[in-house]
Amino acid sequence: MTFGSGDLQYQLIPAWAQLPQGWSFIDVCGVTVDQHDNVYILNRGEHPVIVLDRDGNFKDAWGEGFFGRAHGSCVSADGALFCTDDINHIVAKFRPSGELLSTIGTSGQASDTGYIKAWDLWQGVGHVVRAGAPFNRPTGVAVAPSGDIFISDGYGNCRVHRFGADGTLKSSWGEPGGLPGQFRLPHDIAIDAQGRVLVADRENSRIQIFDQQGVFLDQWYDVIRPTGIFIDREGLVFVSELAMRISIFSQDGTLRGRWGNSASDMDSALFHGPHAIAVDSYGDMYVGEVSMTHAHIDKGPNTIQKFRRVK
């Protein structure tokens, strides 16, 4: 089955992920790829970080007992894996082997934002009264070439925080609302080759773009509840959306490709809750879903799907 058009066509690889017998991702909340094209899958099963090679073969698993609720991830240039934990209010840095190197934030301690939880902690976005310090349920993380760490602080806050490589807070920006520079659930974050900071402003259904000092530059509205952002070596911007689809944009926000959400029923839907997206050095795409949280469906190994670029 092929998706896309023109020079951006992709073939779905059925049953790509090869898990040990009896294992399940439950939800795939983060996907990232290292310089060797190993795929690190942050999930909410019994083994929170599962590592597969680009052919889907199992390589490693770790993180058992560490996470309150895993949420987002990225790999830095030196190969370290950064993961957010939105229940424990921390961002953790690991070696590829799973050794914990450091954390930012105090586990179990949320900042004061007046956050009012929705009726359902897992699905509702709740209400943020005011902007606060790090963290109140952080969501996404990105590392700049300088080593600075940018974190979207989303469910219980409405800010982006910039830290130095040593974990020292440098700056923060954002407040509740829908105007430029305001957020309703900043859900993921990425940095492009120009140094721009792209933020998935989920409940405002837009991508906001800033410089690294937090100055607003632009916004794209052609998305519906964006959850994940990844920028590949060509500068293409890949976005996962809770609208049961993925979208691909050029650097200026021009839509280049889109598929999903066209099924007439859930049983035949390609996606159920896209939450994370990543691309390897071959241009192949990986889409992870929170299908259990959003559709009460355990898709097993297919909770992450691989699309091989064919043109």
Short mmCIF file of C-alpha atoms in Angstrom, two decimals:
data_model
loop_
_atom_site.label_atom_id
_atom_site.label_comp_id
_atom_site.label_asym_id
_atom_site.label_seq_id
_atom_site.Cartn_x
_atom_site.Cartn_y
_atom_site.Cartn_z
CA MET A 1 0.00 0.00 0.00
CA THR A 2 1.50 3.33 -1.11
CA PHE A 3 0.77 6.82 0.26
CA GLY A 4 1.76 10.31 -0.80
CA SER A 5 2.48 11.65 -4.28
CA GLY A 6 5.21 13.09 -6.48
CA ASP A 7 8.66 12.81 -4.95
CA LEU A 8 7.18 12.03 -1.53
CA GLN A 9 5.73 8.54 -1.83
CA TYR A 10 5.81 5.97 0.94
CA GLN A 11 5.05 2.28 1.18
CA LEU A 12 3.56 0.86 4.38
CA ILE A 13 5.65 -2.01 5.76
CA PRO A 14 3.19 -4.45 7.38
CA ALA A 15 4.01 -5.79 10.87
CA TRP A 16 7.35 -3.97 10.92
CA ALA A 17 8.01 -4.08 14.69
CA GLN A 18 9.21 -7.49 15.90
CA LEU A 19 8.48 -7.66 19.63
CA PRO A 20 9.30 -10.55 21.94
CA GLN A 21 6.38 -12.93 22.47
CA GLY A 22 3.71 -11.46 24.74
CA TRP A 23 5.04 -7.91 24.74
CA SER A 24 2.92 -4.87 23.90
CA PHE A 25 3.61 -1.18 23.48
CA ILE A 26 0.10 -0.33 24.83
CA ASP A 27 0.68 3.28 23.67
CA VAL A 28 3.64 4.62 21.71
CA CYS A 29 4.15 8.15 22.95
CA GLY A 30 7.63 8.93 21.60
CA VAL A 31 9.70 7.83 18.60
CA THR A 32 13.23 8.93 17.77
CA VAL A 33 16.09 7.62 15.63
CA ASP A 34 19.82 7.69 16.37
CA GLN A 35 22.74 8.18 13.96
CA HIS A 36 22.85 4.43 13.30
CA ASP A 37 19.13 4.35 12.40
CA ASN A 38 18.20 2.47 15.55
CA VAL A 39 14.62 3.36 16.50
CA TYR A 40 13.96 4.20 20.16
CA ILE A 41 10.29 3.66 20.98
CA LEU A 42 9.06 5.33 24.16
CA ASN A 43 5.91 3.52 25.22
CA ARG A 44 3.54 2.83 28.10
CA GLY A 45 3.93 -0.94 28.24
CA GLU A 46 5.99 -2.89 30.75
CA HIS A 47 9.23 -2.01 28.92
CA PRO A 48 9.12 1.79 28.46
CA VAL A 49 12.03 2.11 26.01
CA ILE A 50 12.24 -0.52 23.28
CA VAL A 51 15.02 -0.33 20.71
CA LEU A 52 14.61 -1.83 17.23
CA ASP A 53 16.87 -1.68 14.20
CA ARG A 54 15.53 -0.17 10.97
CA ASP A 55 14.31 -3.60 9.85
CA GLY A 56 12.21 -3.91 13.01
CA ASN A 57 14.43 -6.44 14.75
CA PHE A 58 14.48 -6.29 18.55
CA LYS A 59 17.75 -4.99 20.03
CA ASP A 60 17.17 -3.83 23.60
CA ALA A 61 14.65 -2.68 26.20
CA TRP A 62 14.99 -0.71 29.41
CA GLY A 63 13.36 1.87 31.71
CA GLU A 64 11.25 -0.56 33.74
CA GLY A 65 9.99 1.07 36.93
CA PHE A 66 11.28 4.54 36.10
CA PHE A 67 8.41 6.40 34.44
CA GLY A 68 5.18 7.68 35.95
CA ARG A 69 3.82 8.28 32.46
CA ALA A 70 6.21 8.50 29.55
CA HIS A 71 5.34 11.19 27.01
CA GLY A 72 7.94 12.50 24.52
CA SER A 73 11.53 11.91 23.44
CA CYS A 74 14.46 12.96 21.28
CA VAL A 75 18.05 11.91 20.60
CA SER A 76 20.80 14.53 20.87
CA ALA A 77 23.79 14.78 18.54
CA ASP A 78 25.96 12.86 21.03
CA GLY A 79 23.49 9.96 21.09
CA ALA A 80 21.85 10.64 24.46
CA LEU A 81 18.13 9.91 24.76
CA PHE A 82 15.96 12.57 26.42
CA CYS A 83 12.49 11.57 27.69
CA THR A 84 9.72 13.55 29.31
CA ASP A 85 7.57 12.16 32.13
CA ASP A 86 4.39 14.19 32.42
CA ILE A 87 3.18 12.64 35.68
CA ASN A 88 6.50 12.86 37.54
CA HIS A 89 7.14 16.38 36.10
CA ILE A 90 10.69 15.63 34.95
CA VAL A 91 12.83 15.33 31.85
CA ALA A 92 15.44 12.56 32.00
CA LYS A 93 18.66 12.07 30.02
CA PHE A 94 19.90 8.52 29.37
CA ARG A 95 22.78 6.80 27.65
CA PRO A 96 21.63 4.63 24.72
CA SER A 97 22.10 1.63 27.03
CA GLY A 98 19.54 3.02 29.49
CA GLU A 99 21.91 4.40 32.13
CA LEU A 100 20.37 7.50 33.71
CA LEU A 101 22.69 10.47 33.32
CA SER A 102 20.65 13.35 34.74
CA THR A 103 17.18 14.76 35.29
CA ILE A 104 15.70 18.23 35.08
CA GLY A 105 12.89 18.98 37.52
CA THR A 106 11.95 17.46 40.86
CA SER A 107 10.09 14.16 40.62
CA GLY A 108 6.53 14.46 41.87
CA GLN A 109 6.69 18.24 42.29
CA ALA A 110 4.52 20.31 39.93
CA SER A 111 4.89 24.05 39.47
CA ASP A 112 2.03 26.31 40.49
CA THR A 113 -0.04 27.22 37.43
CA GLY A 114 -3.50 26.90 38.98
CA TYR A 115 -3.91 23.83 36.79
CA ILE A 116 -7.36 22.29 37.00
CA LYS A 117 -7.41 18.72 35.77
CA ALA A 118 -10.13 17.62 33.39
CA TRP A 119 -12.57 14.91 34.40
CA ASP A 120 -10.27 12.33 32.83
CA LEU A 121 -6.59 12.82 33.70
CA TRP A 122 -5.40 10.75 30.76
CA GLN A 123 -7.47 12.27 27.98
CA GLY A 124 -8.60 15.69 29.13
CA VAL A 125 -6.38 18.74 28.74
CA GLY A 126 -7.72 20.55 31.79
CA HIS A 127 -7.35 24.27 32.35
CA VAL A 128 -4.22 26.31 33.04
CA VAL A 129 -4.88 29.54 34.96
CA ARG A 130 -1.43 31.15 34.59
CA ALA A 131 2.04 30.46 33.25
CA GLY A 132 4.43 28.85 35.68
CA ALA A 133 7.97 27.71 36.24
CA PRO A 134 9.19 24.26 35.09
CA PHE A 135 7.40 21.80 35.18
CA ASN A 136 3.73 20.91 35.25
CA ARG A 137 3.30 17.81 33.07
CA PRO A 138 6.05 18.41 30.45
CA THR A 139 5.43 16.94 27.02
CA GLY A 140 8.19 17.32 24.41
CA VAL A 141 11.95 17.89 24.27
CA ALA A 142 14.47 18.98 21.63
CA VAL A 143 18.22 19.60 21.84
CA ALA A 144 19.88 22.33 19.77
CA PRO A 145 23.37 21.92 18.23
CA SER A 146 24.63 24.21 21.00
CA GLY A 147 23.51 21.65 23.56
CA ASP A 148 20.69 23.84 24.85
CA ILE A 149 17.58 21.86 25.76
CA PHE A 150 14.12 23.13 24.78
CA ILE A 151 11.11 21.63 26.57
CA SER A 152 7.40 22.08 25.90
CA ASP A 153 5.62 22.18 29.26
CA GLY A 154 2.11 21.40 28.26
CA TYR A 155 -0.69 19.63 30.06
CA GLY A 156 -0.42 21.60 33.30
CA ASN A 157 1.47 24.59 31.97
CA CYS A 158 1.58 26.72 28.81
CA ARG A 159 5.25 27.43 28.33
CA VAL A 160 8.44 26.60 26.54
CA HIS A 161 11.59 26.43 28.68
CA ARG A 162 15.16 26.73 27.48
CA PHE A 163 17.90 25.09 29.55
CA GLY A 164 21.65 25.00 29.12
CA ALA A 165 23.36 21.68 28.57
CA ASP A 166 24.08 21.54 32.30
CA GLY A 167 20.36 21.80 33.13
CA THR A 168 20.40 25.48 34.16
CA LEU A 169 17.23 27.34 33.21
CA LYS A 170 18.01 30.15 30.75
CA SER A 171 14.58 31.45 29.79
CA SER A 172 10.87 30.64 29.42
CA TRP A 173 8.06 31.98 27.28
CA GLY A 174 4.33 31.53 26.77
CA GLU A 175 1.05 32.01 28.63
CA PRO A 176 -2.49 30.59 28.35
CA GLY A 177 -4.48 31.67 25.30
CA GLY A 178 -4.79 31.62 21.55
CA LEU A 179 -2.81 34.67 20.46
CA PRO A 180 0.67 34.43 18.94
CA GLY A 181 3.08 33.36 21.68
CA GLN A 182 0.29 31.90 23.79
CA PHE A 183 -0.46 28.18 24.12
CA ARG A 184 -3.20 25.69 24.79
CA LEU A 185 -1.17 22.56 25.41
CA PRO A 186 2.26 22.90 23.81
CA HIS A 187 2.62 19.20 23.03
CA ASP A 188 5.92 18.73 21.17
CA ILE A 189 8.89 20.76 20.02
CA ALA A 190 11.58 20.61 17.32
CA ILE A 191 14.46 22.76 16.07
CA ASP A 192 15.16 23.20 12.36
CA ALA A 193 18.44 23.83 10.54
CA GLN A 194 17.84 27.58 10.73
CA GLY A 195 17.65 27.37 14.51
CA ARG A 196 13.92 28.06 14.58
CA VAL A 197 11.89 26.45 17.36
CA LEU A 198 8.68 24.78 16.15
CA VAL A 199 6.01 24.02 18.76
CA ALA A 200 2.92 21.84 18.30
CA ASP A 201 0.26 23.99 19.98
CA ARG A 202 -2.19 21.11 20.16
CA GLU A 203 -5.47 22.55 21.38
CA ASN A 204 -5.03 25.70 19.28
CA SER A 205 -4.55 23.40 16.24
CA ARG A 206 -1.46 25.16 14.96
CA ILE A 207 2.31 25.03 14.75
CA GLN A 208 3.97 28.11 16.25
CA ILE A 209 7.49 29.10 15.24
CA PHE A 210 9.92 31.12 17.37
CA ASP A 211 13.55 32.07 17.47
CA GLN A 212 15.58 30.62 20.32
CA GLN A 213 14.94 33.67 22.49
CA GLY A 214 11.20 33.06 22.26
CA VAL A 215 10.41 35.79 19.72
CA PHE A 216 7.36 34.80 17.67
CA LEU A 217 8.10 34.38 13.96
CA ASP A 218 5.20 32.57 12.29
CA GLN A 219 2.35 30.10 12.71
CA TRP A 220 0.81 27.40 10.53
CA TYR A 221 -2.87 26.52 10.89
CA ASP A 222 -3.21 23.65 8.43
CA VAL A 223 -3.16 21.01 11.20
CA ILE A 224 -5.73 19.50 13.57
CA ARG A 225 -4.55 18.88 17.13
CA PRO A 226 -0.87 18.32 16.27
CA THR A 227 0.95 15.97 18.62
CA GLY A 228 4.45 15.34 17.24
CA ILE A 229 6.98 17.21 15.07
CA PHE A 230 10.08 15.90 13.33
CA ILE A 231 12.35 17.73 10.89
CA ASP A 232 14.42 15.59 8.52
CA ARG A 233 17.74 16.26 6.78
CA GLU A 234 15.96 17.84 3.80
CA GLY A 235 14.19 20.31 6.08
CA LEU A 236 10.80 18.64 5.63
CA VAL A 237 8.54 19.00 8.65
CA PHE A 238 6.60 15.86 9.61
CA VAL A 239 3.59 16.29 11.91
CA SER A 240 1.42 13.68 13.61
CA GLU A 241 -2.13 14.76 14.39
CA LEU A 242 -4.83 13.39 16.68
CA ALA A 243 -7.16 13.86 13.71
CA MET A 244 -5.99 10.33 12.74
CA ARG A 245 -3.57 11.56 10.10
CA ILE A 246 -0.01 12.71 9.40
CA SER A 247 1.09 15.73 7.36
CA ILE A 248 4.35 16.74 5.68
CA PHE A 249 5.28 20.40 5.15
CA SER A 250 8.11 22.28 3.50
CA GLN A 251 10.11 24.76 5.59
CA ASP A 252 7.75 27.59 4.67
CA GLY A 253 4.63 25.69 5.74
CA THR A 254 3.52 24.50 2.30
CA LEU A 255 1.67 21.19 2.56
CA ARG A 256 3.60 18.48 0.69
CA GLY A 257 1.80 15.31 1.74
CA ARG A 258 -0.99 14.04 3.96
CA TRP A 259 -2.79 10.78 4.62
CA GLY A 260 -5.01 9.04 7.16
CA ASN A 261 -8.48 9.66 8.69
CA SER A 262 -10.39 8.69 5.54
CA ALA A 263 -11.79 5.40 6.88
CA SER A 264 -15.53 5.07 7.41
CA ASP A 265 -15.08 3.03 10.62
CA MET A 266 -12.44 2.51 13.30
CA ASP A 267 -11.76 -1.11 12.32
CA SER A 268 -10.45 -0.07 8.90
CA ALA A 269 -8.68 3.12 10.00
CA LEU A 270 -4.97 3.36 9.25
CA PHE A 271 -4.37 5.50 12.34
CA HIS A 272 -6.24 5.77 15.64
CA GLY A 273 -4.21 8.23 17.70
CA PRO A 274 -0.97 9.45 16.05
CA HIS A 275 1.25 10.86 18.79
CA ALA A 276 4.87 10.68 17.61
CA ILE A 277 6.69 10.74 14.29
CA ALA A 278 10.32 10.34 13.19
CA VAL A 279 12.35 9.85 10.01
CA ASP A 280 15.61 7.92 9.56
CA SER A 281 18.60 8.68 7.33
CA TYR A 282 16.98 6.78 4.43
CA GLY A 283 13.92 9.02 4.55
CA ASP A 284 11.74 6.26 6.00
CA MET A 285 9.02 7.37 8.39
CA TYR A 286 7.88 5.91 11.73
CA VAL A 287 4.51 6.83 13.27
CA GLY A 288 3.66 5.90 16.86
CA GLU A 289 0.15 6.02 18.27
CA VAL A 290 -1.60 6.32 21.62
CA SER A 291 -4.32 4.05 20.30
CA MET A 292 -5.19 2.59 23.68
CA THR A 293 -5.67 6.00 25.27
CA HIS A 294 -7.66 7.50 22.40
CA ALA A 295 -9.46 4.54 20.86
CA HIS A 296 -9.22 1.82 23.53
CA ILE A 297 -7.46 -0.39 20.98
CA ASP A 298 -4.28 -2.33 21.66
CA LYS A 299 -2.73 -2.53 18.19
CA GLY A 300 0.13 -4.70 19.43
CA PRO A 301 3.26 -4.34 17.25
CA ASN A 302 1.27 -2.10 14.87
CA THR A 303 1.09 0.63 17.51
CA ILE A 304 4.10 1.87 15.56
CA GLN A 305 4.03 1.73 11.77
CA LYS A 306 6.85 2.17 9.28
CA PHE A 307 6.44 3.87 5.90
CA ARG A 308 9.37 3.32 3.53
CA ARG A 309 10.13 6.20 1.19
CA VAL A 310 10.04 4.95 -2.38
CA LYS A 311 10.51 8.21 -4.33
#
